[in-house]
XYZ file of C-alpha atoms in Angstrom:
737
model
C -38.427 1.543 -11.408
C -41.803 2.493 -12.233
C -42.756 0.989 -7.998
C -39.973 3.717 -7.149
C -42.912 6.920 -9.530
C -45.568 5.212 -8.058
C -43.753 5.393 -4.730
C -41.479 8.753 -4.181
C -44.808 11.028 -4.613
C -46.012 8.817 -2.390
C -43.622 9.039 0.139
C -43.616 12.502 0.768
C -47.403 11.861 1.318
C -47.565 10.193 4.215
C -45.340 12.831 5.414
C -47.075 15.659 3.942
C -50.506 14.124 6.706
C -47.598 13.537 9.667
C -46.681 17.383 9.798
C -49.843 18.251 9.280
C -51.184 15.937 11.620
C -48.230 16.715 13.620
C -49.174 21.464 13.500
C -52.871 20.243 14.892
C -50.933 18.373 18.219
C -48.660 21.158 17.832
C -51.336 23.506 18.116
C -53.316 21.704 21.016
C -49.643 21.353 23.164
C -49.210 25.299 23.048
C -53.329 26.636 23.233
C -52.678 23.976 26.819
C -48.966 25.750 27.792
C -48.177 21.898 27.921
C -44.632 22.385 25.689
C -44.043 26.526 24.993
C -46.141 28.776 23.007
C -43.692 30.533 19.430
C -41.599 33.499 20.435
C -40.663 36.690 18.592
C -37.491 35.826 17.868
C -34.977 39.023 19.665
C -30.925 38.399 18.774
C -29.686 39.976 22.055
C -31.262 36.869 23.671
C -28.350 34.623 21.640
C -26.504 33.141 23.866
C -25.974 29.651 22.782
C -25.809 28.389 18.782
C -26.435 25.193 17.931
C -25.935 23.655 13.998
C -27.265 19.489 13.567
C -24.527 18.609 10.759
C -24.950 14.990 10.384
C -24.285 13.642 6.848
C -21.072 13.822 3.718
C -17.613 15.711 3.791
C -19.695 18.311 0.898
C -22.602 18.618 2.644
C -20.643 20.187 5.084
C -17.299 22.023 3.393
C -20.612 23.673 1.914
C -22.532 24.489 5.075
C -19.431 26.130 6.664
C -20.674 29.593 5.223
C -23.823 29.168 7.293
C -21.535 29.018 10.371
C -19.052 32.195 9.335
C -22.221 33.728 8.899
C -24.033 33.107 12.610
C -21.093 33.576 14.161
C -20.985 37.610 12.747
C -23.427 37.925 13.569
C -23.272 36.505 17.288
C -20.078 37.758 18.334
C -20.540 36.543 21.904
C -22.462 34.277 22.279
C -21.182 30.259 22.248
C -21.618 27.380 18.955
C -21.738 23.871 18.835
C -21.949 21.372 16.341
C -23.510 18.760 16.080
C -22.255 16.117 13.403
C -20.949 12.935 12.316
C -16.743 11.809 13.411
C -16.564 10.843 9.434
C -16.637 14.536 9.434
C -15.278 16.598 12.985
C -11.054 16.672 10.392
C -13.518 19.400 7.976
C -13.553 21.221 11.209
C -11.146 20.666 13.334
C -9.448 23.651 13.543
C -12.878 26.068 12.702
C -13.124 29.617 14.448
C -16.503 29.728 14.059
C -18.007 26.420 16.396
C -16.130 26.407 19.642
C -17.737 22.847 20.691
C -17.698 19.808 18.362
C -20.979 17.116 19.200
C -19.553 13.672 17.453
C -22.388 11.723 17.732
C -20.996 8.553 17.194
C -19.210 9.089 20.247
C -22.836 8.860 22.308
C -25.487 6.784 23.127
C -29.155 8.210 22.637
C -29.141 8.545 26.678
C -25.582 10.731 26.480
C -26.915 12.276 22.908
C -30.416 14.213 24.902
C -28.068 14.147 28.168
C -25.070 16.385 26.259
C -28.533 18.706 24.107
C -30.053 19.616 27.088
C -26.901 20.150 29.465
C -26.376 22.148 26.560
C -29.224 24.288 25.768
C -29.650 26.471 23.302
C -31.376 29.333 22.192
C -31.396 28.502 18.487
C -30.489 25.280 16.536
C -29.916 25.252 12.910
C -30.862 21.754 10.994
C -27.743 22.261 7.420
C -29.796 18.437 6.800
C -32.910 17.326 5.775
C -34.133 15.079 8.323
C -36.658 14.167 10.345
C -33.589 12.842 13.048
C -32.313 16.023 13.226
C -35.428 18.150 13.430
C -36.311 15.126 16.679
C -33.257 16.418 18.353
C -33.441 20.142 17.499
C -36.703 19.740 19.618
C -34.940 17.473 22.570
C -32.395 20.602 23.086
C -34.627 22.284 24.714
C -33.521 25.693 22.250
C -36.788 28.195 21.699
C -35.843 28.739 17.611
C -35.414 25.977 15.056
C -34.167 26.833 11.915
C -34.142 23.787 9.553
C -36.353 23.490 5.956
C -39.656 23.221 4.944
C -38.938 19.473 3.013
C -41.942 17.390 4.785
C -40.326 15.172 7.657
C -40.567 16.545 10.913
C -41.497 20.097 10.392
C -43.531 20.986 13.276
C -41.330 20.723 15.056
C -38.840 23.172 14.028
C -40.073 26.873 14.807
C -39.068 28.785 10.824
C -38.983 26.500 8.410
C -36.645 28.220 5.686
C -37.058 26.948 0.850
C -35.605 23.806 -0.180
C -34.358 22.411 -2.858
C -37.329 21.998 -4.709
C -37.620 25.642 -3.958
C -34.682 27.275 -4.412
C -34.070 24.835 -7.485
C -32.183 26.255 -9.806
C -29.724 27.697 -6.238
C -25.665 26.995 -5.746
C -26.901 24.937 -2.422
C -24.734 27.230 -0.755
C -27.240 29.715 -1.055
C -29.190 27.041 -0.189
C -28.875 27.295 2.821
C -27.518 30.673 4.115
C -30.948 30.804 2.958
C -30.883 29.786 6.072
C -29.132 32.402 8.018
C -31.396 35.510 6.419
C -34.500 33.604 7.425
C -34.087 34.487 10.603
C -32.571 38.289 9.588
C -28.721 37.833 9.159
C -27.412 39.194 6.271
C -24.703 37.305 5.106
C -21.527 38.344 4.109
C -18.684 36.047 2.945
C -19.406 32.742 0.753
C -16.887 30.764 0.965
C -16.411 27.759 2.250
C -13.799 26.954 4.565
C -12.158 24.165 5.755
C -9.261 23.043 8.234
C -6.117 22.042 7.695
C -4.143 20.601 10.797
C -0.836 19.947 11.585
C -1.117 16.052 11.786
C -2.723 16.460 7.862
C -0.006 18.131 6.743
C 2.562 16.260 8.607
C 0.576 12.202 7.300
C 0.894 14.039 3.619
C 4.236 14.340 4.358
C 5.621 11.048 5.255
C 2.639 10.014 2.303
C 4.659 12.191 -0.348
C 7.947 11.151 -0.128
C 7.013 7.858 1.035
C 5.418 7.568 -2.803
C 8.375 9.165 -4.005
C 6.142 12.239 -4.841
C 7.857 16.188 -5.925
C 5.582 18.441 -5.242
C 7.770 20.888 -6.399
C 5.581 18.930 -10.866
C 2.792 18.656 -11.891
C 0.426 16.757 -8.747
C -2.723 15.579 -10.525
C -5.022 14.403 -7.947
C -8.262 12.048 -9.451
C -10.664 10.881 -7.473
C -12.829 8.181 -9.137
C -16.154 7.655 -6.324
C -18.678 8.779 -5.405
C -21.311 9.088 -3.285
C -23.547 6.808 -6.029
C -23.246 5.160 -9.427
C -25.416 8.218 -10.416
C -22.992 10.714 -10.803
C -19.958 8.670 -11.262
C -18.571 8.780 -14.612
C -16.219 5.285 -16.054
C -13.207 4.044 -14.893
C -12.471 3.649 -17.967
C -11.811 7.709 -18.483
C -10.376 8.585 -15.476
C -7.902 5.601 -16.635
C -7.133 7.382 -19.996
C -6.576 11.036 -18.550
C -4.115 9.831 -15.847
C -2.239 7.934 -18.373
C -2.337 11.353 -20.943
C -1.482 13.437 -17.735
C 1.652 11.614 -16.829
C 2.115 11.130 -20.586
C 2.172 13.956 -22.398
C 2.337 17.250 -19.329
C 6.086 14.820 -16.996
C 2.699 14.871 -14.328
C 2.240 13.093 -11.504
C -1.295 11.523 -10.143
C -2.302 9.963 -7.078
C -5.839 8.132 -7.269
C -8.288 8.612 -4.534
C -10.661 6.450 -2.501
C -12.695 5.808 0.486
C -12.499 2.320 2.158
C -15.222 1.712 -0.200
C -13.634 2.399 -3.120
C -10.611 -0.330 -2.385
C -11.873 -1.898 -5.288
C -12.619 0.433 -7.916
C -9.540 2.505 -7.542
C -7.489 -1.002 -7.940
C -9.787 -0.590 -11.065
C -8.919 1.850 -12.003
C -4.770 1.772 -11.682
C -4.716 -1.569 -13.124
C -6.637 -0.981 -16.755
C -3.863 2.014 -17.133
C -1.284 1.740 -18.997
C 1.709 3.810 -17.462
C 1.000 2.123 -14.291
C 2.948 5.055 -12.163
C -0.302 6.360 -10.294
C 0.098 6.899 -6.051
C -2.460 4.783 -4.634
C -4.960 6.624 -1.963
C -7.401 4.476 -0.171
C -8.947 4.737 3.269
C -6.435 7.437 4.391
C -7.698 9.594 7.553
C -9.329 12.594 5.839
C -7.411 14.931 7.272
C -4.249 13.964 5.918
C -6.376 13.678 2.307
C -7.335 17.520 3.131
C -3.636 18.717 3.254
C -2.977 16.326 -0.230
C -5.770 17.615 -1.883
C -4.209 21.492 -0.518
C -0.481 19.898 -2.002
C -1.823 18.869 -4.539
C -2.363 21.689 -9.340
C -5.321 19.746 -9.685
C -8.206 17.988 -8.755
C -10.215 16.261 -11.477
C -13.404 13.994 -10.793
C -16.947 13.257 -10.005
C -19.257 15.642 -7.933
C -18.269 14.685 -4.553
C -17.190 15.700 -1.079
C -13.569 15.692 -1.804
C -13.917 17.825 -4.553
C -15.579 21.110 -2.829
C -12.307 20.314 -0.239
C -10.492 21.004 -3.684
C -12.493 24.415 -4.873
C -12.178 24.943 -0.630
C -8.657 24.979 -0.300
C -8.904 26.818 -4.683
C -7.071 23.894 -6.083
C -8.699 24.240 -9.695
C -11.447 21.190 -10.769
C -12.454 19.481 -13.612
C -15.553 18.398 -12.116
C -18.308 16.206 -13.849
C -21.697 16.699 -14.042
C -24.646 14.107 -15.652
C -27.637 14.254 -15.410
C -29.656 17.357 -15.680
C -32.080 16.890 -12.893
C -32.049 20.743 -11.325
C -32.399 18.748 -7.478
C -28.834 17.085 -8.251
C -27.483 19.532 -11.663
C -23.828 21.259 -11.643
C -26.006 24.487 -10.994
C -26.781 23.629 -7.164
C -23.684 20.587 -7.033
C -20.838 22.070 -8.702
C -17.358 23.835 -7.054
C -18.075 26.905 -5.678
C -15.597 30.510 -6.568
C -14.346 30.884 -9.696
C -11.627 28.804 -12.321
C -12.734 25.774 -11.974
C -14.164 23.693 -14.476
C -17.321 20.893 -15.904
C -17.431 18.703 -18.004
C -20.682 17.947 -18.485
C -23.455 16.307 -21.388
C -27.881 16.273 -22.021
C -28.405 14.055 -23.888
C -31.898 15.409 -23.267
C -33.998 12.599 -22.046
C -37.733 13.800 -20.560
C -38.767 14.075 -17.251
C -34.525 13.069 -15.342
C -34.100 11.428 -12.114
C -30.990 9.432 -11.111
C -33.335 6.929 -9.088
C -35.582 5.540 -12.144
C -32.814 5.990 -14.597
C -31.072 2.534 -16.259
C -28.452 3.823 -19.322
C -26.449 6.988 -17.319
C -26.537 8.057 -20.924
C -25.792 11.331 -19.803
C -22.421 10.657 -17.891
C -21.362 7.553 -20.263
C -20.507 9.501 -22.903
C -18.707 12.412 -21.539
C -15.594 11.082 -23.347
C -12.109 11.417 -21.954
C -10.733 13.597 -24.577
C -13.721 15.956 -23.151
C -12.178 15.207 -20.136
C -8.689 15.758 -20.540
C -9.733 18.821 -22.931
C -10.829 20.612 -19.285
C -8.181 19.282 -17.584
C -5.469 20.872 -20.243
C -7.156 24.448 -19.935
C -6.108 23.842 -16.097
C -2.037 23.052 -16.445
C -1.803 25.672 -19.236
C -4.415 28.832 -17.043
C -2.374 27.343 -13.058
C 1.299 26.686 -13.699
C 1.519 27.403 -9.577
C 4.100 24.103 -9.166
C 5.364 23.247 -11.343
C 9.318 24.968 -13.258
C 7.982 23.553 -16.171
C 7.438 25.256 -19.170
C 6.921 23.449 -22.884
C 8.580 25.456 -25.161
C 7.411 23.773 -29.051
C 7.958 19.831 -27.919
C 10.748 20.557 -25.148
C 10.685 19.896 -21.391
C 12.761 22.542 -19.458
C 13.335 21.241 -16.411
C 16.369 21.232 -15.054
C 15.234 19.479 -11.364
C 13.946 16.404 -13.536
C 17.315 15.811 -15.657
C 19.440 16.049 -12.067
C 17.776 13.879 -10.732
C 17.304 11.592 -13.611
C 21.350 11.823 -14.477
C 22.019 9.998 -11.110
C 19.898 8.088 -11.742
C 20.550 6.689 -14.624
C 23.819 8.110 -16.005
C 21.173 9.796 -18.841
C 18.443 12.190 -19.252
C 15.492 8.952 -19.650
C 13.428 11.298 -21.205
C 14.245 12.835 -24.613
C 12.974 16.003 -24.571
C 14.196 17.546 -21.139
C 15.617 20.166 -21.909
C 18.425 21.818 -18.683
C 17.785 24.881 -19.504
C 16.324 27.116 -22.773
C 19.864 26.696 -24.815
C 21.552 23.251 -23.119
C 19.736 19.703 -24.230
C 21.077 16.018 -23.538
C 21.753 15.229 -26.985
C 23.219 11.731 -26.725
C 24.251 10.506 -30.310
C 20.967 8.036 -30.696
C 22.486 3.635 -31.211
C 20.278 2.969 -33.671
C 21.336 0.887 -36.828
C 19.731 1.939 -39.490
C 20.120 -0.712 -40.337
C 17.560 -4.468 -39.817
C 19.434 -6.547 -37.683
C 19.414 -10.089 -37.893
C 18.500 -12.557 -34.625
C 20.499 -15.080 -33.726
C 20.243 -18.225 -31.940
C 23.503 -20.586 -32.248
C 27.241 -19.155 -31.956
C 27.606 -20.370 -35.547
C 24.926 -16.963 -36.503
C 26.694 -15.008 -34.252
C 30.512 -15.625 -35.877
C 28.210 -15.404 -39.425
C 26.527 -12.057 -39.062
C 29.308 -10.367 -36.453
C 31.651 -10.990 -39.236
C 29.442 -10.920 -41.913
C 29.165 -6.769 -40.568
C 32.415 -5.188 -39.898
C 33.787 -7.145 -43.408
C 30.839 -4.673 -44.670
C 31.191 -2.285 -42.707
C 35.072 -1.742 -42.795
C 36.080 -1.810 -46.607
C 38.397 1.055 -47.748
C 38.794 2.437 -43.949
C 41.771 2.491 -41.966
C 40.700 0.886 -38.836
C 41.364 0.146 -35.535
C 38.819 -1.255 -32.330
C 39.041 -0.444 -28.492
C 40.120 -3.640 -26.786
C 39.464 -4.777 -23.179
C 40.459 -7.495 -21.342
C 36.582 -8.910 -21.944
C 34.866 -11.709 -24.174
C 33.367 -8.692 -26.286
C 35.776 -7.206 -27.940
C 37.632 -9.678 -27.800
C 35.003 -11.272 -30.808
C 35.131 -8.774 -33.206
C 38.455 -7.887 -33.354
C 39.448 -11.567 -33.415
C 37.519 -10.872 -37.612
C 40.331 -7.804 -38.111
C 42.924 -8.170 -40.201
C 46.361 -8.833 -38.751
C 47.971 -6.161 -37.201
C 44.360 -3.764 -37.258
C 45.826 -1.332 -34.065
C 44.024 -2.838 -30.749
C 43.520 0.830 -28.442
C 43.442 -0.162 -24.658
C 42.711 2.042 -22.142
C 45.352 2.229 -18.147
C 44.282 4.516 -15.388
C 47.117 5.274 -13.213
C 46.837 5.495 -9.775
C 48.052 3.161 -6.965
C 45.115 -0.339 -8.188
C 45.052 -4.226 -8.602
C 43.379 -3.848 -11.754
C 45.800 -4.084 -14.903
C 43.724 -4.041 -18.266
C 46.548 -4.056 -20.979
C 47.300 -7.585 -19.670
C 44.301 -8.552 -19.465
C 44.200 -7.516 -23.713
C 47.159 -8.392 -24.231
C 46.325 -12.405 -24.329
C 43.647 -11.821 -27.745
C 47.158 -9.743 -29.323
C 49.726 -11.905 -28.746
C 47.214 -14.733 -30.653
C 45.104 -12.198 -32.547
C 48.312 -10.790 -33.515
C 47.016 -7.135 -33.242
C 49.180 -4.198 -32.714
C 49.014 -2.990 -28.660
C 48.407 0.173 -28.377
C 47.847 1.695 -24.049
C 46.163 5.200 -23.814
C 46.600 5.612 -19.997
C 44.782 7.764 -17.974
C 44.553 10.289 -15.352
C 42.228 12.537 -12.933
C 44.081 15.045 -14.322
C 42.504 13.699 -17.984
C 39.284 14.092 -16.593
C 39.256 17.362 -15.831
C 40.982 18.462 -19.637
C 38.354 17.223 -21.876
C 35.604 16.421 -19.579
C 33.798 20.506 -20.857
C 34.502 19.496 -23.488
C 32.772 16.965 -23.990
C 29.750 18.091 -21.883
C 29.606 20.840 -24.152
C 29.401 18.324 -27.295
C 26.070 16.278 -25.236
C 24.117 18.972 -23.525
C 24.756 16.839 -20.342
C 27.048 15.823 -17.344
C 29.257 12.271 -18.138
C 28.517 9.075 -17.785
C 32.625 8.190 -16.640
C 33.184 6.149 -19.651
C 33.577 8.970 -21.718
C 36.785 11.205 -20.371
C 38.700 7.947 -21.503
C 37.412 6.776 -23.741
C 37.918 10.261 -25.734
C 41.398 9.363 -24.875
C 42.033 6.990 -27.033
C 40.155 7.606 -29.872
C 42.136 10.908 -30.204
C 45.559 8.680 -30.699
C 43.033 6.450 -33.029
C 42.713 10.337 -34.289
C 46.659 11.082 -34.243
C 47.527 7.330 -36.458
C 45.060 7.910 -38.982
C 42.352 5.536 -37.670
C 38.716 6.437 -39.447
C 36.816 3.841 -37.962
C 36.742 2.377 -33.988
C 34.874 -1.122 -34.225
C 34.482 -1.313 -30.230
C 32.220 -4.586 -28.671
C 29.650 -2.845 -26.507
C 25.714 -3.142 -26.013
C 26.798 -7.040 -26.157
C 25.298 -7.287 -22.670
C 21.748 -5.723 -23.039
C 21.242 -7.979 -26.072
C 22.945 -11.101 -25.082
C 22.059 -11.585 -20.911
C 25.524 -9.946 -19.693
C 24.051 -8.561 -17.283
C 24.145 -10.960 -14.901
C 23.883 -8.968 -11.243
C 20.548 -7.464 -12.334
C 19.354 -11.055 -13.389
C 20.352 -13.008 -11.027
C 16.442 -12.482 -9.275
C 12.989 -11.773 -10.553
C 12.064 -8.252 -9.221
C 9.131 -6.573 -7.786
C 8.664 -3.578 -8.593
C 9.014 -1.715 -5.964
C 12.185 -3.637 -5.240
C 13.601 -2.873 -8.703
C 13.219 0.964 -8.359
C 16.050 1.714 -5.536
C 18.445 -1.263 -6.607
C 18.615 -0.080 -9.711
C 19.708 3.800 -8.570
C 22.902 4.776 -8.975
C 22.963 8.063 -6.737
C 19.491 8.517 -5.262
C 18.002 12.273 -5.556
C 17.231 13.145 -2.459
C 20.173 12.654 -0.595
C 22.805 15.200 -3.029
C 19.350 17.291 -4.113
C 17.221 20.099 -2.032
C 14.737 19.502 -4.857
C 15.111 16.081 -6.146
C 12.208 14.549 -8.862
C 10.907 11.511 -8.676
C 11.524 8.858 -11.488
C 8.511 6.478 -10.656
C 7.219 7.666 -14.246
C 10.383 6.874 -16.437
C 10.448 3.305 -14.422
C 6.314 2.801 -14.836
C 6.815 1.800 -17.906
C 7.957 -1.417 -17.293
C 5.616 -1.793 -14.063
C 3.658 -5.309 -15.462
C 1.566 -6.139 -11.900
C 3.436 -5.639 -8.920
C 6.806 -7.339 -10.872
C 9.032 -5.100 -13.079
C 9.804 -6.753 -17.315
C 13.870 -5.979 -16.838
C 13.851 -7.982 -20.272
C 11.515 -5.155 -21.929
C 13.951 -2.287 -19.475
C 17.263 -3.584 -20.895
C 16.300 -4.284 -23.825
C 15.580 -0.233 -24.150
C 17.779 1.173 -21.687
C 21.103 -0.127 -22.267
C 22.842 2.072 -24.760
C 25.510 2.382 -25.816
C 25.170 6.440 -25.952
C 28.480 7.598 -24.262
C 30.249 5.590 -26.307
C 29.329 7.224 -29.264
C 30.250 10.923 -27.707
C 33.489 10.695 -26.961
C 34.252 8.689 -30.052
C 32.917 11.370 -32.347
C 33.882 13.792 -31.180
C 37.090 13.106 -31.672
C 36.620 13.331 -35.140
C 36.362 9.160 -35.939
C 33.627 6.976 -36.304
C 32.173 4.160 -33.825
C 31.407 0.768 -35.407
C 29.254 -1.437 -33.317
C 29.418 -5.147 -34.394
C 26.794 -6.017 -32.058
C 23.641 -3.326 -32.950
C 23.015 -5.252 -35.869
C 22.161 -8.099 -34.143
C 20.346 -9.301 -31.530
C 19.609 -12.361 -29.175
C 16.240 -14.693 -30.614
C 14.430 -15.847 -28.102
C 13.887 -15.713 -23.780
C 16.966 -16.642 -22.205
C 17.505 -18.959 -20.633
C 18.173 -17.507 -16.717
C 18.027 -20.381 -15.339
C 22.400 -20.507 -17.566
C 23.098 -16.804 -16.965
C 22.419 -17.323 -12.730
C 24.244 -20.089 -12.398
C 27.447 -18.249 -13.912
C 27.057 -18.069 -17.743
C 26.149 -15.397 -18.510
C 26.306 -14.022 -22.280
C 26.739 -17.803 -22.881
C 25.581 -17.662 -26.268
C 28.756 -15.305 -26.491
C 30.914 -17.654 -24.405
C 30.653 -20.185 -26.804
C 30.828 -17.779 -30.103
C 34.121 -16.799 -28.108
C 36.012 -20.532 -27.474
C 35.049 -21.004 -31.574
C 36.536 -18.156 -32.406
C 39.551 -18.259 -29.735
C 40.113 -22.462 -29.568
C 39.228 -22.876 -27.145
C 40.778 -20.399 -24.809
C 39.295 -20.108 -21.342
C 36.520 -17.781 -20.441
C 37.922 -14.782 -18.393
C 35.764 -14.132 -15.400
C 33.088 -10.758 -16.514
C 34.639 -7.506 -15.223
C 33.503 -4.125 -15.757
C 34.776 -1.183 -17.036
C 36.522 -0.075 -14.187
C 37.969 3.061 -13.321
C 39.982 4.145 -10.055
C 37.286 6.575 -8.789
C 37.443 5.444 -5.275
C 40.696 6.112 -4.868
C 40.540 9.672 -7.015
C 37.222 10.933 -5.298
C 38.770 9.297 -2.339
C 39.361 12.938 -0.513
C 36.456 15.018 -2.146
C 34.588 16.227 0.480
C 31.603 17.130 -1.818
C 29.136 19.370 -4.548
C 28.861 22.353 -3.319
C 26.403 24.516 -5.955
C 22.776 25.504 -3.781
C 21.538 23.020 -6.027
C 22.778 20.445 -3.091
C 21.740 19.415 -0.350
C 24.571 21.227 2.534
C 26.636 18.453 4.493
C 26.624 16.089 1.994
C 27.358 12.130 4.139
C 30.089 11.868 1.087
C 31.088 8.758 3.191
C 27.356 6.440 1.829
C 28.931 6.697 -2.254
C 31.455 4.258 -4.104
C 33.642 6.260 -6.316
C 31.646 5.591 -8.981
C 28.650 7.455 -7.355
C 31.220 10.548 -5.575
C 31.744 10.402 -9.970
C 28.111 10.735 -10.872
C 27.450 14.189 -8.804
C 30.945 15.544 -9.007
C 30.620 14.900 -12.928
C 26.091 16.894 -12.401
C 28.230 19.806 -10.121
C 31.480 19.725 -13.093
C 28.391 20.317 -15.721
C 26.036 23.154 -13.550
C 29.936 25.297 -12.256
C 31.177 24.978 -16.587
C 28.014 24.157 -19.085
C 24.441 25.551 -17.197
C 26.394 28.079 -15.316
C 29.481 29.133 -16.166
C 30.437 33.320 -15.820
């Protein structure tokens, strides 16, 4: 560090001496007419102009006001820009530049030849560079404007003040001093960035492939920068990203160059939500278009920050050191509506190259940055239709996509409108849940729950052909009414016959409830209004059975719901260990992109269960698979529902090998055999509905929220019902006249 402090002024002294010697040599050469003497600047003689800008993204963006000012001053002149391929996409469509000369694509010989062929009258060297000054001289231009920074200034004909002179001047103004030095008065100082057709198409594909919804809040975070002295801590970026997702239902893209791949991965691995989308090593034109589609940019002092500001995307910029040449006053985002988060620890003689602690950056907290993010979100929700009232998130599009994906609205705070919010009853019992390990413990605890909860009540049971309802029915007195649903349709499945063997064995009073499609039409609106949501397909038949139970003076209905989620019954989902990316399309009931005009990505809801590249399926099942639809339907009829399986759960890890070998719910199978004296365990059948038959000829939804001409043949009957139920809810609940 001390060596750097010694060498830094020594370097400038050497360059200064070189410039003095160069000036002396050039004076002699001009005196002997070996090189041309300096000539008075005459604007009318300027026909060709060359800009030299051989550095980074931010520098190029902040130079564009110079291009504009020069074009306005010399509208008839040809303009060329010598630049690196790295930055060409920034100015590809810039009308102030007639020709781009990519230095990376030219050999030294070709470069010198191209400069001489151009034969400019005026050159602007926009970066501090001996090499840039040399190229300006080789071009043969009579007028060569550059900075007064030591290092080849004798090759220039006009020297403009540098950062050491214009200490507290923004970089754009520093560049514009160049044009002022030849008598040009700049007008519009706004930086410009090119938007290309290719970049837009690639960005759209990227957003679509990553299921990003531009109607929802979209924030781009760039944790990288050109140097460690301008780079905030990765843990801070991770926390801010998590809070954007959790507190604002936001979507986050983590951006990085090829060299920042590890940094981006580290930020994402630190995050809790694991929902952020990586965008690493993308073409610059694509990055520009992605930034343009975002609602907010969060990052360090870096080139993409200047791209965002130029595109009028609100910025939260994080700045550390107070050294004048690196501070936000010099390099901050240009324009109004941006926020700077910075800290001054009071260091004396600040110079980034001399620092080892970067206390100025490291002392900035995630709370401070997130506070800036919140201010920007509240000031500008330009692409979000989310309104926040108290803790209620009003977003119809989110609710529609969530229902199609999961068959329920996943976010408990989400509302369809200001007056309509999903209110599916909670299925969680207030009683303590008991862990069970053996069939004996299953039987003992279920019997205890049922005897306690049914005491003094007139009880019925919802009985299907499966083992779950049969097990709970076995603890009820003889003669208990058992309600079984029979769908009236032309199909082979006969649930009452399957349930009859339990009725006979237990000596129950079997009561068959016939359900027709007309029942769905008759009762759906009432149930939808009660729960504030479209319906799960089981709700109407359960409601009809519960209404009959009410007529029969039943106080409490017992059901076997929830056993699948607590005892490993979802055998198809448990058939393998799932990767995160493959589980999303596997589980999604109806892909919202196939039916909705404004689909909303549900990655946020899935991401809560992400474990690296894998998916935590058991936690997903335990936390999302509930019996809310059962409770809504039964309680709507004025009957209380008892779900004994809510009171117990299987302790320890599930034996996936047994489940995958055909023994789903193996502990309940053992209990069933014990209770039914060796009766053969029936084949597991889901609660089937004849939707394929009833909706066979349905042509699809007509409301404006849906795509036109949807190919309904791609959907199963149950999928069609979800779409039908959603449209029915929109017609009869949200927008009924």
